[in-house]
mmCIF file of C-alpha atoms in Angstrom:
data_model
loop_
_atom_site.group_PDB
_atom_site.id
_atom_site.type_symbol
_atom_site.label_atom_id
_atom_site.label_comp_id
_atom_site.label_asym_id
_atom_site.label_seq_id
_atom_site.Cartn_x
_atom_site.Cartn_y
_atom_site.Cartn_z
ATOM 1 C CA MET A 1 -78.509 27.035 -88.749
ATOM 2 C CA GLU A 2 -76.203 29.147 -86.637
ATOM 3 C CA LEU A 3 -72.809 27.628 -85.972
ATOM 4 C CA ALA A 4 -72.111 29.896 -82.998
ATOM 5 C CA TYR A 5 -73.691 32.742 -81.087
ATOM 6 C CA ILE A 6 -73.668 34.448 -77.705
ATOM 7 C CA PRO A 7 -76.420 32.898 -75.587
ATOM 8 C CA SER A 8 -78.583 35.176 -73.478
ATOM 9 C CA PRO A 9 -79.335 34.284 -69.848
ATOM 10 C CA SER A 10 -82.758 32.749 -69.349
ATOM 11 C CA SER A 11 -83.360 35.247 -66.562
ATOM 12 C CA GLY A 12 -81.683 38.457 -65.502
ATOM 13 C CA VAL A 13 -82.517 37.824 -61.845
ATOM 14 C CA LEU A 14 -81.118 35.374 -59.325
ATOM 15 C CA TYR A 15 -82.846 34.897 -55.984
ATOM 16 C CA LEU A 16 -80.951 34.569 -52.736
ATOM 17 C CA GLY A 17 -83.887 33.373 -50.690
ATOM 18 C CA PRO A 18 -86.438 36.197 -50.953
ATOM 19 C CA VAL A 19 -83.802 38.710 -52.056
ATOM 20 C CA PRO A 20 -83.585 39.297 -55.837
ATOM 21 C CA LEU A 21 -80.083 39.773 -57.261
ATOM 22 C CA ARG A 22 -80.436 41.553 -60.600
ATOM 23 C CA GLY A 23 -77.674 41.334 -63.172
ATOM 24 C CA TYR A 24 -78.395 44.840 -64.494
ATOM 25 C CA ALA A 25 -77.938 46.389 -61.051
ATOM 26 C CA PHE A 26 -74.752 44.401 -60.421
ATOM 27 C CA CYS A 27 -73.199 45.699 -63.639
ATOM 28 C CA ILE A 28 -74.021 49.303 -62.706
ATOM 29 C CA ILE A 29 -72.589 48.898 -59.185
ATOM 30 C CA ILE A 30 -69.386 47.227 -60.394
ATOM 31 C CA GLY A 31 -68.946 49.965 -62.997
ATOM 32 C CA VAL A 32 -69.258 52.685 -60.343
ATOM 33 C CA PHE A 33 -66.622 51.008 -58.151
ATOM 34 C CA VAL A 34 -64.200 50.730 -61.090
ATOM 35 C CA ALA A 35 -64.736 54.395 -62.011
ATOM 36 C CA VAL A 36 -64.073 55.558 -58.443
ATOM 37 C CA TRP A 37 -61.020 53.301 -58.070
ATOM 38 C CA LEU A 38 -59.358 54.488 -61.283
ATOM 39 C CA GLY A 39 -60.410 58.079 -60.701
ATOM 40 C CA ASN A 40 -58.850 58.013 -57.236
ATOM 41 C CA LYS A 41 -55.511 56.794 -58.623
ATOM 42 C CA ARG A 42 -55.491 59.508 -61.279
ATOM 43 C CA TRP A 43 -56.525 62.185 -58.784
ATOM 44 C CA ILE A 44 -53.679 61.313 -56.414
ATOM 45 C CA ALA A 45 -51.236 61.335 -59.346
ATOM 46 C CA ARG A 46 -52.330 64.908 -60.091
ATOM 47 C CA GLY A 47 -51.621 66.020 -56.544
ATOM 48 C CA GLY A 48 -55.014 65.490 -54.880
ATOM 49 C CA ARG A 49 -55.914 63.701 -51.672
ATOM 50 C CA ALA A 50 -56.869 60.043 -51.466
ATOM 51 C CA GLY A 51 -60.601 59.596 -50.936
ATOM 52 C CA THR A 52 -61.665 62.868 -52.524
ATOM 53 C CA VAL A 53 -63.005 61.174 -55.655
ATOM 54 C CA ALA A 54 -65.196 58.852 -53.580
ATOM 55 C CA ASP A 55 -66.492 61.750 -51.478
ATOM 56 C CA ILE A 56 -67.578 63.669 -54.572
ATOM 57 C CA ALA A 57 -68.991 60.492 -56.155
ATOM 58 C CA VAL A 58 -71.455 60.357 -53.259
ATOM 59 C CA TRP A 59 -73.036 63.400 -54.906
ATOM 60 C CA ALA A 60 -72.399 62.559 -58.555
ATOM 61 C CA VAL A 61 -73.679 58.955 -58.675
ATOM 62 C CA PRO A 62 -77.213 59.522 -57.320
ATOM 63 C CA PHE A 63 -77.636 62.585 -59.520
ATOM 64 C CA GLY A 64 -76.379 60.579 -62.490
ATOM 65 C CA LEU A 65 -78.823 57.722 -61.904
ATOM 66 C CA VAL A 66 -81.737 60.133 -61.652
ATOM 67 C CA GLY A 67 -80.604 62.016 -64.751
ATOM 68 C CA GLY A 68 -80.095 58.844 -66.762
ATOM 69 C CA ARG A 69 -83.544 57.573 -65.870
ATOM 70 C CA LEU A 70 -85.205 60.918 -66.599
ATOM 71 C CA TYR A 71 -83.644 61.110 -70.058
ATOM 72 C CA HIS A 72 -84.785 57.584 -70.873
ATOM 73 C CA VAL A 73 -88.334 58.120 -69.647
ATOM 74 C CA ILE A 74 -88.709 61.487 -71.404
ATOM 75 C CA THR A 75 -87.333 60.317 -74.756
ATOM 76 C CA ASP A 76 -89.211 56.984 -74.622
ATOM 77 C CA TYR A 77 -92.345 58.193 -72.862
ATOM 78 C CA GLN A 78 -94.550 55.936 -74.971
ATOM 79 C CA LEU A 79 -93.176 52.939 -73.064
ATOM 80 C CA TYR A 80 -94.678 54.246 -69.826
ATOM 81 C CA PHE A 81 -97.510 56.660 -70.584
ATOM 82 C CA SER A 82 -99.193 55.311 -73.717
ATOM 83 C CA GLU A 83 -102.414 53.300 -73.670
ATOM 84 C CA GLY A 84 -102.071 49.951 -71.930
ATOM 85 C CA ARG A 85 -98.857 50.972 -70.126
ATOM 86 C CA ASP A 86 -98.375 51.457 -66.403
ATOM 87 C CA TRP A 87 -96.643 54.736 -65.502
ATOM 88 C CA VAL A 88 -95.348 53.146 -62.296
ATOM 89 C CA ASP A 89 -92.905 51.188 -64.470
ATOM 90 C CA ALA A 90 -91.020 54.444 -65.014
ATOM 91 C CA PHE A 91 -89.575 53.997 -61.514
ATOM 92 C CA LYS A 92 -88.436 50.399 -62.095
ATOM 93 C CA ILE A 93 -84.844 51.263 -62.924
ATOM 94 C CA TRP A 94 -83.725 47.665 -62.399
ATOM 95 C CA GLU A 95 -85.617 46.655 -65.551
ATOM 96 C CA GLY A 96 -83.198 48.697 -67.635
ATOM 97 C CA GLY A 97 -83.371 52.093 -69.236
ATOM 98 C CA LEU A 98 -80.652 54.634 -68.424
ATOM 99 C CA GLY A 99 -79.764 57.361 -70.914
ATOM 100 C CA ILE A 100 -76.063 58.173 -70.736
ATOM 101 C CA TRP A 101 -76.721 61.728 -71.908
ATOM 102 C CA GLY A 102 -78.918 62.476 -68.898
ATOM 103 C CA ALA A 103 -76.611 60.554 -66.559
ATOM 104 C CA ILE A 104 -73.580 62.652 -67.537
ATOM 105 C CA ALA A 105 -75.487 65.945 -67.488
ATOM 106 C CA LEU A 106 -77.105 65.542 -64.068
ATOM 107 C CA GLY A 107 -74.105 63.623 -62.720
ATOM 108 C CA ALA A 108 -71.961 66.646 -63.593
ATOM 109 C CA LEU A 109 -74.332 68.795 -61.537
ATOM 110 C CA GLY A 110 -73.881 66.492 -58.541
ATOM 111 C CA ALA A 111 -70.107 66.507 -59.031
ATOM 112 C CA TRP A 112 -70.137 70.318 -59.202
ATOM 113 C CA ILE A 113 -71.914 70.464 -55.830
ATOM 114 C CA GLY A 114 -69.379 68.063 -54.310
ATOM 115 C CA CYS A 115 -66.422 69.958 -55.795
ATOM 116 C CA ARG A 116 -67.761 73.305 -54.661
ATOM 117 C CA ARG A 117 -68.063 72.079 -51.090
ATOM 118 C CA ARG A 118 -64.349 71.156 -51.125
ATOM 119 C CA GLY A 119 -63.051 74.097 -53.144
ATOM 120 C CA ILE A 120 -62.017 71.887 -56.072
ATOM 121 C CA PRO A 121 -62.229 72.924 -59.770
ATOM 122 C CA LEU A 122 -64.779 70.731 -61.538
ATOM 123 C CA PRO A 123 -62.752 70.456 -64.810
ATOM 124 C CA ALA A 124 -59.781 68.950 -62.935
ATOM 125 C CA TYR A 125 -62.049 66.394 -61.257
ATOM 126 C CA ALA A 126 -63.716 65.577 -64.588
ATOM 127 C CA ASP A 127 -60.324 64.961 -66.218
ATOM 128 C CA ALA A 128 -59.339 62.538 -63.461
ATOM 129 C CA ILE A 129 -62.572 60.550 -63.591
ATOM 130 C CA ALA A 130 -63.068 60.501 -67.405
ATOM 131 C CA PRO A 131 -61.421 57.128 -68.241
ATOM 132 C CA GLY A 132 -63.165 55.546 -65.270
ATOM 133 C CA ILE A 133 -66.551 56.676 -66.574
ATOM 134 C CA ALA A 134 -65.804 55.047 -69.927
ATOM 135 C CA LEU A 135 -64.898 51.771 -68.188
ATOM 136 C CA ALA A 136 -68.037 52.021 -66.047
ATOM 137 C CA GLN A 137 -70.086 52.273 -69.239
ATOM 138 C CA ALA A 138 -68.261 49.275 -70.710
ATOM 139 C CA ILE A 139 -69.211 47.191 -67.666
ATOM 140 C CA GLY A 140 -72.708 48.605 -67.351
ATOM 141 C CA ARG A 141 -73.595 47.673 -70.939
ATOM 142 C CA TRP A 142 -73.500 44.010 -69.943
ATOM 143 C CA GLY A 143 -76.602 44.716 -67.891
ATOM 144 C CA ASN A 144 -78.406 44.990 -71.240
ATOM 145 C CA TRP A 145 -77.281 41.450 -72.016
ATOM 146 C CA PHE A 146 -78.953 40.220 -68.824
ATOM 147 C CA ASN A 147 -82.166 42.018 -69.841
ATOM 148 C CA GLN A 148 -81.975 40.901 -73.514
ATOM 149 C CA GLU A 149 -82.083 44.454 -74.856
ATOM 150 C CA LEU A 150 -80.059 46.896 -76.968
ATOM 151 C CA TYR A 151 -79.371 44.586 -79.883
ATOM 152 C CA GLY A 152 -79.102 45.419 -83.567
ATOM 153 C CA ARG A 153 -80.272 43.969 -86.849
ATOM 154 C CA ALA A 154 -80.619 40.239 -87.411
ATOM 155 C CA THR A 155 -77.386 38.460 -88.355
ATOM 156 C CA ASP A 156 -75.858 34.999 -88.470
ATOM 157 C CA LEU A 157 -72.348 36.117 -87.520
ATOM 158 C CA PRO A 158 -70.621 33.839 -85.007
ATOM 159 C CA TRP A 159 -70.682 36.591 -82.357
ATOM 160 C CA ALA A 160 -74.402 37.286 -82.766
ATOM 161 C CA VAL A 161 -76.447 37.387 -79.567
ATOM 162 C CA GLU A 162 -79.380 35.024 -79.194
ATOM 163 C CA ILE A 163 -82.636 36.618 -78.061
ATOM 164 C CA THR A 164 -85.072 34.154 -76.546
ATOM 165 C CA SER A 165 -87.626 36.510 -74.995
ATOM 166 C CA SER A 166 -90.767 37.471 -76.912
ATOM 167 C CA SER A 167 -92.053 40.145 -74.523
ATOM 168 C CA ASP A 168 -92.240 43.875 -75.304
ATOM 169 C CA GLY A 169 -92.164 43.311 -79.056
ATOM 170 C CA ARG A 170 -89.034 41.139 -79.129
ATOM 171 C CA MET A 171 -88.748 38.381 -81.696
ATOM 172 C CA PRO A 172 -86.517 35.388 -80.859
ATOM 173 C CA GLY A 173 -83.500 35.084 -83.111
ATOM 174 C CA THR A 174 -79.854 36.096 -83.447
ATOM 175 C CA TYR A 175 -78.912 39.767 -83.725
ATOM 176 C CA HIS A 176 -75.945 42.108 -83.728
ATOM 177 C CA PRO A 177 -74.856 42.507 -80.073
ATOM 178 C CA THR A 178 -74.721 46.297 -80.080
ATOM 179 C CA PHE A 179 -74.308 46.262 -76.297
ATOM 180 C CA LEU A 180 -71.058 44.326 -76.832
ATOM 181 C CA TYR A 181 -69.906 46.703 -79.569
ATOM 182 C CA GLU A 182 -70.458 49.679 -77.282
ATOM 183 C CA SER A 183 -68.720 47.940 -74.376
ATOM 184 C CA LEU A 184 -65.591 47.306 -76.450
ATOM 185 C CA TRP A 185 -65.699 50.821 -77.868
ATOM 186 C CA CYS A 186 -65.830 52.324 -74.358
ATOM 187 C CA ILE A 187 -62.751 50.332 -73.340
ATOM 188 C CA GLY A 188 -60.955 51.771 -76.372
ATOM 189 C CA VAL A 189 -62.058 55.306 -75.427
ATOM 190 C CA ALA A 190 -60.734 54.831 -71.878
ATOM 191 C CA LEU A 191 -57.337 53.746 -73.217
ATOM 192 C CA LEU A 192 -57.308 56.654 -75.681
ATOM 193 C CA VAL A 193 -57.949 59.211 -72.944
ATOM 194 C CA ILE A 194 -55.253 57.734 -70.668
ATOM 195 C CA TRP A 195 -52.707 57.782 -73.513
ATOM 196 C CA ALA A 196 -53.584 61.292 -74.727
ATOM 197 C CA ASP A 197 -53.572 62.648 -71.186
ATOM 198 C CA ARG A 198 -50.015 61.403 -70.660
ATOM 199 C CA ARG A 199 -48.805 62.375 -74.122
ATOM 200 C CA PHE A 200 -50.255 65.900 -74.288
ATOM 201 C CA THR A 201 -50.680 66.730 -70.560
ATOM 202 C CA LEU A 202 -54.364 67.529 -70.911
ATOM 203 C CA GLY A 203 -55.941 69.791 -68.345
ATOM 204 C CA HIS A 204 -58.855 72.142 -67.618
ATOM 205 C CA GLY A 205 -61.469 69.582 -68.703
ATOM 206 C CA ARG A 206 -59.913 68.589 -72.030
ATOM 207 C CA ALA A 207 -59.401 64.931 -71.060
ATOM 208 C CA PHE A 208 -63.099 64.725 -70.196
ATOM 209 C CA ALA A 209 -64.043 66.449 -73.451
ATOM 210 C CA LEU A 210 -61.912 63.935 -75.367
ATOM 211 C CA TYR A 211 -63.796 61.100 -73.653
ATOM 212 C CA VAL A 212 -67.120 62.695 -74.648
ATOM 213 C CA ALA A 213 -66.035 63.186 -78.272
ATOM 214 C CA GLY A 214 -64.642 59.660 -78.514
ATOM 215 C CA TYR A 215 -67.757 58.082 -77.033
ATOM 216 C CA CYS A 216 -70.090 60.063 -79.306
ATOM 217 C CA THR A 217 -68.178 58.898 -82.375
ATOM 218 C CA GLY A 218 -68.770 55.249 -81.559
ATOM 219 C CA ARG A 219 -72.281 55.779 -80.252
ATOM 220 C CA PHE A 220 -73.342 57.326 -83.569
ATOM 221 C CA TRP A 221 -72.670 54.226 -85.676
ATOM 222 C CA ILE A 222 -73.718 51.782 -82.954
ATOM 223 C CA GLU A 223 -77.014 53.624 -82.490
ATOM 224 C CA TYR A 224 -77.577 53.438 -86.237
ATOM 225 C CA MET A 225 -77.516 49.622 -86.021
ATOM 226 C CA ARG A 226 -80.154 49.298 -83.302
ATOM 227 C CA VAL A 227 -83.681 48.172 -84.109
ATOM 228 C CA ASP A 228 -85.508 48.881 -80.847
ATOM 229 C CA GLU A 229 -88.258 51.478 -80.876
ATOM 230 C CA ALA A 230 -87.069 55.095 -80.921
ATOM 231 C CA HIS A 231 -88.078 58.544 -82.167
ATOM 232 C CA HIS A 232 -86.692 59.544 -85.561
ATOM 233 C CA ILE A 233 -85.843 62.997 -86.919
ATOM 234 C CA LEU A 234 -85.032 63.347 -90.637
ATOM 235 C CA GLY A 235 -84.462 59.609 -90.894
ATOM 236 C CA LEU A 236 -82.056 59.395 -87.930
ATOM 237 C CA ARG A 237 -82.747 58.185 -84.419
ATOM 238 C CA LEU A 238 -82.949 60.857 -81.716
ATOM 239 C CA ASN A 239 -79.783 59.556 -80.045
ATOM 240 C CA ASN A 240 -77.912 59.922 -83.334
ATOM 241 C CA TRP A 241 -78.662 63.631 -83.365
ATOM 242 C CA THR A 242 -77.771 63.897 -79.685
ATOM 243 C CA ALA A 243 -74.437 62.172 -80.279
ATOM 244 C CA LEU A 244 -73.662 64.472 -83.223
ATOM 245 C CA LEU A 245 -74.498 67.646 -81.297
ATOM 246 C CA VAL A 246 -72.584 66.643 -78.172
ATOM 247 C CA PHE A 247 -69.563 65.604 -80.299
ATOM 248 C CA LEU A 248 -69.390 69.048 -81.912
ATOM 249 C CA LEU A 249 -69.669 70.775 -78.521
ATOM 250 C CA ALA A 250 -66.888 68.611 -77.076
ATOM 251 C CA VAL A 251 -64.520 69.323 -79.982
ATOM 252 C CA LEU A 252 -65.294 73.045 -79.776
ATOM 253 C CA TYR A 253 -64.506 73.013 -76.060
ATOM 254 C CA ILE A 254 -61.153 71.287 -76.644
ATOM 255 C CA VAL A 255 -60.114 73.884 -79.224
ATOM 256 C CA LEU A 256 -61.221 76.948 -77.249
ATOM 257 C CA SER A 257 -59.915 75.637 -73.927
ATOM 258 C CA ALA A 258 -56.483 74.846 -75.386
ATOM 259 C CA ARG A 259 -56.195 78.430 -76.661
ATOM 260 C CA LYS A 260 -57.509 80.135 -73.548
ATOM 261 C CA ARG A 261 -56.000 77.949 -70.819
ATOM 262 C CA PRO A 262 -53.136 75.807 -72.143
ATOM 263 C CA GLY A 263 -51.358 73.307 -69.948
ATOM 264 C CA ARG A 264 -52.667 71.668 -66.801
ATOM 265 C CA GLU A 265 -53.784 72.935 -63.391
ATOM 266 C CA ALA A 266 -50.862 73.470 -61.017
ATOM 267 C CA VAL A 267 -53.043 72.803 -57.961
ATOM 268 C CA VAL A 268 -56.112 70.566 -58.090
ATOM 269 C CA GLU A 269 -57.001 70.422 -54.401
ATOM 270 C CA PRO A 270 -56.327 73.158 -51.860
ATOM 271 C CA GLY A 271 -54.554 71.937 -48.748
ATOM 272 C CA ALA A 272 -53.243 68.727 -50.314
ATOM 273 C CA PRO A 273 -49.766 67.800 -48.972
ATOM 274 C CA ASP A 274 -46.833 69.010 -51.068
ATOM 275 C CA GLY A 275 -45.085 66.226 -52.902
ATOM 276 C CA ASP A 276 -48.221 64.159 -53.398
ATOM 277 C CA GLY A 277 -48.405 62.484 -56.786
ATOM 278 C CA ALA A 278 -46.826 63.033 -60.155
ATOM 279 C CA ALA A 279 -47.952 66.653 -60.373
ATOM 280 C CA ALA A 280 -45.651 67.621 -57.521
ATOM 281 C CA ASP A 281 -42.826 65.635 -59.056
ATOM 282 C CA GLU A 282 -43.291 67.535 -62.311
ATOM 283 C CA LYS A 283 -43.071 70.849 -60.435
ATOM 284 C CA LYS A 284 -39.804 69.802 -58.786
ATOM 285 C CA THR A 285 -38.388 68.570 -62.065
ATOM 286 C CA ASP A 286 -39.245 71.813 -63.868
ATOM 287 C CA GLY A 287 -37.371 73.832 -61.243
ATOM 288 C CA GLU A 288 -34.314 71.592 -61.237
ATOM 289 C CA LYS A 289 -33.366 71.763 -64.930
ATOM 290 C CA THR A 290 -30.867 74.462 -65.931
ATOM 291 C CA ASP A 291 -28.423 74.421 -68.881
ATOM 292 C CA GLY A 292 -29.431 70.839 -69.621
ATOM 293 C CA LYS A 293 -28.314 69.638 -66.150
ATOM 294 C CA THR A 294 -30.589 68.388 -63.427
ATOM 295 C CA GLY A 295 -30.350 70.430 -60.248
ATOM 296 C CA GLY A 296 -28.287 73.156 -61.918
ATOM 297 C CA ASP A 297 -29.707 76.091 -59.935
ATOM 298 C CA ALA A 298 -29.594 74.412 -56.558
ATOM 299 C CA THR A 299 -26.119 72.958 -57.046
ATOM 300 C CA GLY A 300 -24.679 76.164 -58.423
ATOM 301 C CA THR A 301 -26.022 78.171 -55.505
ATOM 302 C CA ALA A 302 -24.668 75.704 -52.978
ATOM 303 C CA ASP A 303 -21.238 75.692 -54.616
ATOM 304 C CA ALA A 304 -21.131 79.466 -54.641
ATOM 305 C CA SER A 305 -22.096 79.607 -50.965
ATOM 306 C CA ASP A 306 -19.368 77.125 -50.039
ATOM 307 C CA GLU A 307 -16.782 79.132 -51.911
ATOM 308 C CA ASP A 308 -17.851 82.350 -50.197
ATOM 309 C CA ALA A 309 -17.690 80.687 -46.798
ATOM 310 C CA GLN A 310 -14.084 79.433 -47.291
ATOM 311 C CA PRO A 311 -11.309 81.987 -46.631
ATOM 312 C CA ASP A 312 -9.014 82.835 -49.501
ATOM 313 C CA ALA A 313 -5.373 82.337 -48.428
ATOM 314 C CA ALA A 314 -4.108 84.866 -50.951
ATOM 315 C CA THR A 315 -6.357 87.679 -49.748
ATOM 316 C CA ASP A 316 -6.577 86.913 -45.995
ATOM 317 C CA THR A 317 -5.588 89.942 -43.923
ATOM 318 C CA ASP A 318 -4.812 90.487 -40.280
ATOM 319 C CA ASP A 319 -6.254 93.202 -38.110
ATOM 320 C CA THR A 320 -3.885 95.824 -39.550
ATOM 321 C CA GLY A 321 -5.100 95.169 -43.039
ATOM 322 C CA LYS A 322 -1.806 93.573 -44.064
ATOM 323 C CA PRO A 323 -1.883 90.238 -45.856
ATOM 324 C CA GLY A 324 -1.653 87.381 -43.418
ATOM 325 C CA LYS A 325 0.324 84.225 -43.759
ATOM 326 C CA PRO A 326 -1.684 81.189 -44.763
ATOM 327 C CA GLU A 327 -1.716 78.440 -42.216
ATOM 328 C CA LYS A 328 0.665 75.657 -43.092
ATOM 329 C CA PRO A 329 -1.132 72.614 -44.419
ATOM 330 C CA GLY A 330 -0.792 69.383 -42.579
ATOM 331 C CA LYS A 331 -0.351 70.981 -39.169
ATOM 332 C CA LEU A 332 -3.428 69.356 -37.777
ATOM 333 C CA GLU A 333 -2.581 65.987 -39.305
ATOM 334 C CA LYS A 334 0.901 66.036 -37.716
ATOM 335 C CA ALA A 335 -0.511 66.814 -34.319
ATOM 336 C CA GLU A 336 -3.016 64.002 -34.617
ATOM 337 C CA LYS A 337 -0.345 61.503 -35.693
ATOM 338 C CA SER A 338 2.026 62.368 -32.843
ATOM 339 C CA GLY A 339 -0.753 62.076 -30.344
ATOM 340 C CA GLU A 340 0.238 65.423 -28.742
ATOM 341 C CA PRO A 341 -2.366 68.135 -28.488
ATOM 342 C CA GLU A 342 -1.868 71.199 -30.633
ATOM 343 C CA PRO A 343 -0.496 74.091 -28.525
ATOM 344 C CA ALA A 344 -3.197 76.562 -27.701
ATOM 345 C CA GLU A 345 -2.934 80.081 -28.969
ATOM 346 C CA GLU A 346 -2.313 82.773 -26.397
ATOM 347 C CA PRO A 347 -4.645 85.706 -26.259
ATOM 348 C CA GLU A 348 -3.805 88.537 -28.561
ATOM 349 C CA GLU A 349 -2.155 91.557 -27.059
ATOM 350 C CA SER A 350 -2.272 95.008 -28.477
ATOM 351 C CA LYS A 351 1.083 96.794 -28.245
ATOM 352 C CA ASP A 352 0.376 100.040 -29.928
ATOM 353 C CA GLY A 353 -3.399 99.913 -30.269
ATOM 354 C CA ALA A 354 -3.049 99.145 -33.952
ATOM 355 C CA GLY A 355 -4.289 95.623 -33.389
ATOM 356 C CA SER A 356 -1.268 93.644 -34.639
ATOM 357 C CA ALA A 357 -1.587 89.984 -33.624
ATOM 358 C CA LYS A 358 1.127 88.186 -31.714
ATOM 359 C CA LYS A 359 1.470 84.474 -31.004
ATOM 360 C CA GLY A 360 3.519 83.122 -28.031
#
């Protein structure tokens, strides 16, 4: 007898009159909004314009949904094209079945189109949106809970998920909630990318590559726990091999990119106002530090200019080239205190054409 478990909803659909409200779709939509919101904040901090992330997401999200569905249908074709199955079900995306590998691949194509139209480098956009994608996955995985899918081996742990449906080969019981494990792992990956991006100033797609590598690491062991039907190669599920291959490619990209293009992009969006975000602040700060003092160059130049502009009493000369007498200090103050105006100087007269000055 189980002492505790995570109950599954009796139905993944709520009806608002004739309109069906599907939990799986809600999780996907909420995840997209979170990804765009966080991506927008990070993009502005890098010096981009507000709203650019959402504009490019208009291209990336539809491509990603199509790519995710295609990957699922191709790798699990027996669910739709084998004997007794209806191929029309391949279009019923609300019933679950999105492959993250296809979603990222085709979503990147959509993002590339959107970035190209705005003259934006795709790697910079990918770095900004990477943690948001991880959080979107964390939220989207709860759609599998609504559909009672993506669970692992049977267990009596207190956090086991209860499966009550017996359709599509399911057997009622309590199982490892692999959807929950992946959701928590994705939250950890998002936090890792945000921390590493701040700590190491990642750029040129390396923050996105770190997200990919981190996700693949968790997906490998989570996939190994699943018991749903899947193709196997050399004893491992197909998604295990995919995760391993993509992990190696992501790590290789990080290493090669760091050697070829270290640092971060100076400009992420052409035409963005100067001074927008933290990237502009970093540029100002870099130019203001000299000899360990903030604003050394600017201050030193200003001081030098002021000194040049002020006459030197010791070297002041009159028109003949002879040293002139410095004006007595306090003359103006005395005139102001007495209330009498300072006598005006008479025009200079030239006696011998040598230009000697004379005051009346």
